[in-house]
């Protein structure tokens, strides 16, 4: 079980319903051959009148039947558990699966063959041969799984194949539980840069919001039970005729919204090297980077879905809440797929209330209408950074000069930049780290050209 959960007990025993048919269905090729040879010898002995041959035939036929009956009636009480290390792994990385089998009966077991069911994208099905386990004995084995495709993959259930010493019969006993391996997008480390909209949080130029703890504010309020008497504002108390205390304040965390365009009409191609997978990996990298820098972060898609969805503002909180929100966002990105949306209007509806802070968007192919929607989004954020992917260019080989050569991508870049976005084109196979630095340089150049100071 994932994370060392309790073992699931199962009995590989031969007393269940199914009877003779179940026992005979477990005969191996060797067992069926012995049975067929015995029957043939018995028939020949009857026709030829050879009693010695009849005894040989009966022995050949009886051996696999006796083995099947004994194996079917054998009762094994075996407990199995599975542990994933880790349970959440980036695409292209390996995870190790630890299997543990415990003999919880007072009788030893025979030779056991153990196999685990895994999806084909994780590799071949693992099989192990376990030696005889003494009463109360334990066996531990492990195997590795790896996937280049993100997603959630079931592991299990475990299966035990019981075999007799002569190899005449094999029966399969299955456990009932399975675990799930979550393959999240690759996360690329990003350098710390200063982007527009960032300075409204921690650091220089911080905003402050009214709260119950922090530094002094000149505006007083009425006394409440439990307030510190050292914060009594005597001048206001004398003026209003009631006990007044100074308000308190605390810095407000900077916010960042990562917008992921998942529209099916905006992307072409599929697979780990496609433009859509680059966008998903880029969104994951920015989310992790911003959380590490102390931002309150949320993930937004073109469908209007926001993660995390809890809280009054929909952003991740602090400390353990941030860690939980990061895991939730990574799990969401692990299974995110193309949407049926044709536009970005639903995402704009979420942002129209005004989003102070930074907006980072990963966008597929655009049209004039969606570029206009993005221009309105820019007005609702403190700073905006867009990574624009031309999915058609991603389908062409770098040496392919016969593909379409229109300048649609450049047109949308110019429109976004005129609307105030820091827009960067994403060529095929580009490094997000380099594009991240490029975006900072372009923002700094625009700020210098406009005569303003960077944050």
XYZ file of C-alpha atoms in Angstrom:
455
model
C 0.000 0.000 0.000
C 1.257 3.458 -0.779
C 3.197 5.131 1.995
C 3.324 2.026 4.149
C -0.387 1.546 4.659
C -1.643 -1.549 6.439
C -1.271 -4.897 4.724
C -4.259 -6.502 3.093
C -4.832 -10.089 4.077
C -5.884 -12.697 1.557
C -6.078 -16.449 1.616
C -4.836 -18.526 -1.258
C -6.846 -21.574 -0.382
C -8.396 -24.409 -2.264
C -11.725 -24.799 -0.528
C -13.663 -22.243 -2.558
C -16.444 -22.921 -5.037
C -15.440 -24.069 -8.491
C -14.796 -27.685 -7.653
C -13.114 -30.078 -9.999
C -13.392 -27.739 -12.970
C -11.315 -25.067 -11.211
C -8.674 -27.607 -10.214
C -8.403 -29.097 -13.696
C -8.206 -25.636 -15.293
C -4.947 -25.097 -13.430
C -3.175 -28.048 -15.065
C 0.015 -27.001 -16.800
C 1.198 -28.290 -20.162
C 3.178 -30.961 -18.332
C 0.174 -31.980 -16.303
C -2.097 -32.193 -19.348
C 0.535 -34.210 -21.209
C 0.803 -36.688 -18.329
C -2.958 -36.997 -18.165
C -3.296 -37.520 -21.927
C -0.463 -40.078 -21.947
C -2.046 -41.968 -19.087
C -5.444 -42.120 -20.738
C -3.885 -43.252 -24.043
C -1.833 -45.933 -22.278
C -4.911 -47.166 -20.435
C -6.900 -47.437 -23.673
C -4.046 -49.275 -25.428
C -3.697 -51.632 -22.447
C -7.415 -52.427 -22.596
C -7.288 -53.089 -26.348
C -4.088 -55.130 -26.210
C -4.867 -56.813 -22.911
C -1.637 -55.658 -21.269
C -2.146 -55.302 -17.532
C 1.337 -53.862 -16.929
C 0.688 -51.104 -19.447
C -2.626 -50.420 -17.712
C -0.882 -49.838 -14.401
C 1.577 -47.439 -16.052
C -1.289 -45.558 -17.687
C -3.177 -45.238 -14.417
C -0.057 -43.951 -12.681
C 0.555 -41.354 -15.410
C -3.051 -40.167 -15.280
C -3.314 -40.178 -11.488
C -0.186 -38.083 -10.848
C -1.473 -34.733 -12.277
C -4.936 -35.347 -10.795
C -3.518 -35.953 -7.335
C -1.273 -32.879 -7.620
C -4.260 -30.743 -8.686
C -6.401 -32.031 -5.815
C -3.682 -31.492 -3.210
C -2.892 -28.006 -4.485
C -6.571 -27.103 -4.636
C -7.119 -28.209 -1.057
C -3.980 -26.466 0.223
C -4.806 -23.494 2.408
C -2.337 -20.624 2.443
C -2.905 -17.554 4.566
C -0.604 -14.922 3.125
C -0.663 -11.166 3.735
C 0.646 -8.846 1.043
C 1.507 -5.147 1.086
C 2.869 -2.660 -1.411
C 4.820 0.555 -0.806
C 5.690 3.159 -3.434
C 8.842 5.224 -3.093
C 7.898 7.890 -3.970
C 4.169 7.881 -4.658
C 4.437 11.017 -6.830
C 7.260 11.093 -9.378
C 8.138 13.448 -12.284
C 7.805 12.135 -15.819
C 10.952 10.352 -16.956
C 12.010 9.481 -13.403
C 11.892 6.111 -11.720
C 9.880 4.984 -8.737
C 10.539 1.839 -6.762
C 7.734 -0.484 -5.717
C 8.379 -2.582 -2.610
C 6.358 -5.765 -2.151
C 6.168 -7.631 1.109
C 4.635 -11.065 1.695
C 3.956 -12.461 5.173
C 2.965 -16.026 5.991
C 0.403 -15.479 8.754
C -0.487 -19.165 9.160
C 1.157 -21.827 11.296
C 2.047 -23.958 8.301
C 4.898 -23.355 5.862
C 4.147 -22.564 2.247
C 5.474 -24.175 -0.874
C 7.063 -22.451 -3.821
C 5.185 -19.222 -4.615
C 5.263 -17.205 -7.829
C 4.344 -13.548 -7.305
C 3.408 -11.075 -10.015
C 2.056 -7.542 -9.953
C -0.161 -5.966 -12.560
C 1.189 -2.721 -14.011
C 0.113 -0.681 -17.073
C 2.257 -1.313 -20.128
C 3.538 2.295 -20.140
C 5.324 1.605 -16.841
C 7.256 -1.370 -18.163
C 6.944 -5.169 -18.240
C 4.896 -7.025 -15.682
C 7.181 -7.950 -12.749
C 7.340 -11.595 -11.707
C 9.148 -13.131 -8.738
C 9.707 -16.657 -7.413
C 9.485 -16.878 -3.622
C 11.107 -19.741 -1.807
C 9.316 -21.773 0.801
C 8.165 -19.479 3.617
C 8.237 -20.831 7.108
C 5.400 -20.202 9.549
C 5.409 -16.485 10.349
C 8.063 -15.905 7.680
C 8.443 -12.848 5.475
C 9.760 -12.150 1.990
C 10.455 -8.731 0.463
C 11.079 -7.932 -3.208
C 11.057 -4.728 -5.232
C 10.963 -3.516 -8.811
C 11.199 -0.209 -10.669
C 8.648 1.575 -12.828
C 9.170 4.521 -15.152
C 6.954 6.535 -17.465
C 7.635 9.379 -19.868
C 3.915 10.160 -19.908
C 2.312 11.960 -16.993
C -0.852 10.516 -15.522
C -2.212 8.356 -12.728
C -1.498 4.660 -13.111
C -3.000 1.810 -11.044
C -0.642 -0.809 -9.659
C -2.081 -4.179 -8.754
C -3.735 -6.233 -7.628
C -1.044 -8.661 -6.591
C -1.362 -12.212 -7.821
C 0.058 -15.395 -6.301
C 0.604 -18.420 -8.498
C 0.692 -21.642 -6.495
C 2.499 -24.623 -7.978
C 3.056 -28.222 -6.900
C 6.599 -29.647 -6.665
C 6.201 -31.601 -9.922
C 4.952 -28.621 -11.939
C 1.727 -30.401 -12.856
C -0.704 -27.695 -11.724
C -0.721 -23.957 -11.128
C -3.493 -21.957 -9.460
C -3.747 -18.178 -9.214
C -4.905 -16.301 -6.140
C -5.428 -12.517 -6.316
C -5.460 -9.815 -3.688
C -8.233 -7.268 -3.871
C -6.450 -3.933 -3.477
C -4.316 -1.745 -5.701
C -2.338 1.479 -5.398
C -1.908 4.480 -7.668
C 1.322 5.966 -8.967
C 1.032 9.639 -9.925
C 3.416 10.793 -12.657
C 3.558 14.591 -12.566
C 5.023 16.900 -15.238
C 8.739 17.604 -15.306
C 9.717 20.627 -13.248
C 12.579 22.799 -14.477
C 14.426 24.954 -11.910
C 14.033 28.658 -12.670
C 16.368 31.508 -11.735
C 15.095 34.264 -9.414
C 14.254 37.277 -11.581
C 12.196 40.403 -11.002
C 9.020 40.492 -13.040
C 6.289 43.104 -13.218
C 3.629 42.806 -10.529
C 5.939 40.992 -8.154
C 6.836 43.903 -5.946
C 3.374 44.086 -4.446
C 4.160 41.318 -2.031
C 7.069 40.637 0.272
C 10.145 42.819 -0.158
C 10.458 46.395 -1.334
C 7.290 48.342 -1.929
C 5.157 45.841 -0.025
C 1.436 46.426 0.395
C -0.197 46.193 3.739
C -3.646 44.985 4.666
C -5.602 45.398 7.834
C -5.361 42.405 10.112
C -5.041 41.398 13.732
C -1.258 41.434 14.052
C 1.601 43.479 12.688
C 2.824 47.028 12.818
C 1.012 50.164 13.947
C -1.479 52.093 11.862
C -2.704 55.564 12.707
C -6.399 54.603 12.296
C -7.927 53.493 15.634
C -10.847 51.159 16.242
C -13.073 50.225 19.153
C -11.685 48.127 21.946
C -12.426 44.389 21.774
C -12.155 41.881 24.546
C -8.635 40.436 24.535
C -6.916 43.428 22.903
C -3.554 44.383 24.343
C -4.037 47.417 26.631
C -0.657 48.710 25.511
C -2.274 49.536 22.159
C -4.901 51.810 23.636
C -5.010 55.076 21.668
C -5.648 57.607 24.464
C -6.214 60.619 22.253
C -8.993 58.864 20.334
C -10.387 57.451 23.561
C -10.763 60.977 24.965
C -12.271 62.202 21.703
C -14.896 59.488 21.227
C -15.643 58.823 24.872
C -14.934 55.093 24.607
C -11.866 52.926 24.765
C -10.087 52.908 21.374
C -7.054 50.884 20.266
C -4.677 51.261 17.379
C -5.346 49.055 14.383
C -2.768 46.513 13.475
C -1.640 45.356 10.078
C 0.429 42.722 8.383
C 2.128 42.425 5.013
C 0.114 40.786 2.287
C 1.695 37.976 0.296
C 2.349 38.566 -3.358
C 0.015 36.674 -5.636
C 0.636 34.830 -8.857
C -1.903 33.227 -11.171
C -0.644 30.671 -13.688
C -2.990 30.390 -16.656
C -2.742 27.176 -18.691
C -4.418 27.124 -22.087
C -5.733 23.576 -22.611
C -7.996 24.160 -25.623
C -7.829 21.286 -28.089
C -8.116 23.739 -30.988
C -4.981 25.541 -29.776
C -2.589 22.596 -30.055
C -1.516 20.095 -32.644
C 0.324 16.860 -32.071
C 0.655 14.659 -29.013
C 3.288 12.849 -27.004
C 6.014 13.853 -24.556
C 7.661 16.211 -27.079
C 4.474 18.054 -28.091
C 3.758 21.725 -27.505
C 0.952 20.939 -25.063
C 3.217 18.831 -22.854
C 5.794 21.644 -22.854
C 3.090 24.061 -21.706
C 1.995 21.729 -18.904
C 5.589 21.244 -17.753
C 6.181 24.998 -17.930
C 3.120 25.718 -15.810
C 4.293 23.203 -13.201
C 7.762 24.773 -13.117
C 6.398 28.281 -12.582
C 3.997 27.107 -9.864
C 6.783 25.436 -7.910
C 9.141 28.382 -8.419
C 6.613 30.939 -7.191
C 5.662 28.874 -4.164
C 9.331 28.575 -3.232
C 9.631 32.365 -3.400
C 6.746 32.826 -0.952
C 3.971 33.759 -3.376
C 0.330 32.840 -2.960
C -0.285 30.852 -6.128
C -3.197 29.390 -7.995
C -3.570 27.414 -11.225
C -6.214 28.575 -13.695
C -7.276 26.905 -16.954
C -9.280 28.138 -19.908
C -12.324 26.296 -18.527
C -12.388 28.662 -15.536
C -11.345 25.905 -13.120
C -9.069 27.199 -10.369
C -6.775 25.108 -8.160
C -6.718 25.285 -5.211
C -10.385 26.090 -4.961
C -10.587 26.545 -1.208
C -10.292 29.801 0.686
C -11.917 33.117 0.102
C -9.635 34.140 -2.751
C -8.780 30.762 -4.271
C -5.030 31.124 -3.671
C -2.735 28.788 -1.805
C -2.062 29.820 1.763
C 1.100 29.584 3.826
C 3.192 26.868 5.415
C 1.572 23.426 5.345
C -1.355 24.765 3.360
C 1.047 25.784 0.598
C 2.561 22.297 0.525
C -0.866 20.711 0.285
C -1.891 23.145 -2.434
C 1.298 22.408 -4.376
C 0.537 18.699 -4.257
C -3.026 19.355 -5.376
C -1.857 21.465 -8.313
C 0.731 18.873 -9.342
C -1.906 16.127 -9.187
C -4.186 18.267 -11.345
C -1.458 18.838 -13.920
C -0.668 15.121 -13.936
C -4.068 14.347 -15.470
C -4.962 17.599 -17.243
C -6.067 17.058 -20.821
C -7.371 19.068 -23.748
C -10.649 20.887 -23.165
C -13.522 21.443 -25.577
C -13.445 25.199 -25.020
C -13.006 27.442 -28.044
C -11.967 30.576 -26.174
C -10.504 32.057 -22.993
C -13.589 33.937 -21.854
C -14.206 31.709 -18.827
C -10.713 32.328 -17.542
C -11.251 36.060 -18.053
C -14.450 35.900 -15.988
C -12.410 34.541 -13.071
C -9.890 37.378 -13.408
C -12.282 40.250 -14.014
C -12.659 40.903 -10.298
C -9.139 42.295 -10.446
C -6.073 40.201 -9.708
C -3.307 42.111 -8.020
C -0.003 40.452 -8.683
C 1.582 38.522 -11.490
C -0.219 36.632 -14.268
C 1.829 33.992 -16.116
C 0.114 32.417 -19.126
C 1.066 29.450 -21.295
C -0.860 29.839 -24.529
C -1.388 27.770 -27.647
C -2.483 29.016 -31.046
C -4.510 32.234 -30.861
C -6.877 34.173 -33.054
C -7.859 37.831 -33.051
C -10.739 37.328 -30.621
C -8.618 35.492 -28.052
C -5.851 38.066 -28.360
C -8.431 40.730 -27.485
C -9.543 38.726 -24.445
C -5.923 38.466 -23.309
C -5.530 42.222 -23.711
C -8.425 42.724 -21.282
C -6.858 40.204 -18.890
C -3.742 42.357 -18.738
C -5.768 45.221 -17.299
C -6.812 42.985 -14.382
C -3.296 42.092 -13.222
C -0.318 43.870 -11.760
C 2.022 42.280 -14.309
C 1.565 39.804 -17.139
C 3.939 37.351 -18.768
C 2.922 35.145 -21.707
C 4.670 32.166 -23.302
C 3.183 31.742 -26.773
C 3.532 28.361 -28.504
C 3.031 27.867 -32.223
C 2.036 24.190 -32.195
C 2.317 23.928 -35.977
C 5.997 24.863 -35.795
C 6.509 22.179 -33.150
C 5.342 19.533 -35.629
C 7.956 20.479 -38.204
C 11.528 19.312 -38.040
C 14.120 22.077 -37.484
C 15.472 21.491 -41.002
C 12.013 21.527 -42.599
C 11.743 24.664 -44.731
C 8.723 23.504 -46.712
C 6.196 24.051 -43.914
C 3.901 27.052 -43.608
C 5.799 30.303 -43.155
C 3.017 32.717 -42.138
C 3.685 35.263 -39.410
C 0.636 34.582 -37.276
C 2.756 33.952 -34.178
C 4.544 37.283 -34.636
C 1.220 39.058 -35.085
C -0.137 37.778 -31.766
C 3.149 38.618 -30.026
C 2.901 42.212 -31.201
C -0.727 42.470 -30.103
C 0.042 41.129 -26.645
C 3.031 43.422 -26.213
C 1.003 46.429 -27.276
C -1.549 45.472 -24.615
C 1.169 45.497 -21.929
C 2.124 41.811 -21.820
C 5.700 40.637 -21.652
C 5.252 38.099 -24.444
C 7.836 35.494 -25.457
C 7.652 33.094 -28.390
C 8.482 29.469 -27.539
C 10.446 27.665 -30.264
C 10.454 23.893 -30.466
C 12.412 22.238 -27.657
C 13.210 25.536 -25.947
C 14.464 25.700 -22.373
C 12.069 27.412 -20.001
C 15.000 28.698 -17.952
C 16.368 30.624 -20.922
C 12.929 31.973 -21.851
C 12.419 33.006 -18.231
C 15.609 35.073 -18.345
C 14.647 36.448 -21.750
C 11.302 37.613 -20.369
C 13.093 39.440 -17.566
C 15.428 41.145 -20.027
C 12.530 42.215 -22.249
C 10.583 43.573 -19.283
C 13.624 45.481 -18.080
C 14.151 46.907 -21.575
C 10.539 48.061 -21.812
C 10.754 49.690 -18.392
C 13.940 51.544 -19.379
C 12.445 52.642 -22.717
C 9.370 54.051 -20.974
C 11.550 55.910 -18.483
C 10.101 54.042 -15.498
C 11.961 52.166 -12.835
C 11.752 48.420 -12.612
C 10.267 46.888 -9.503
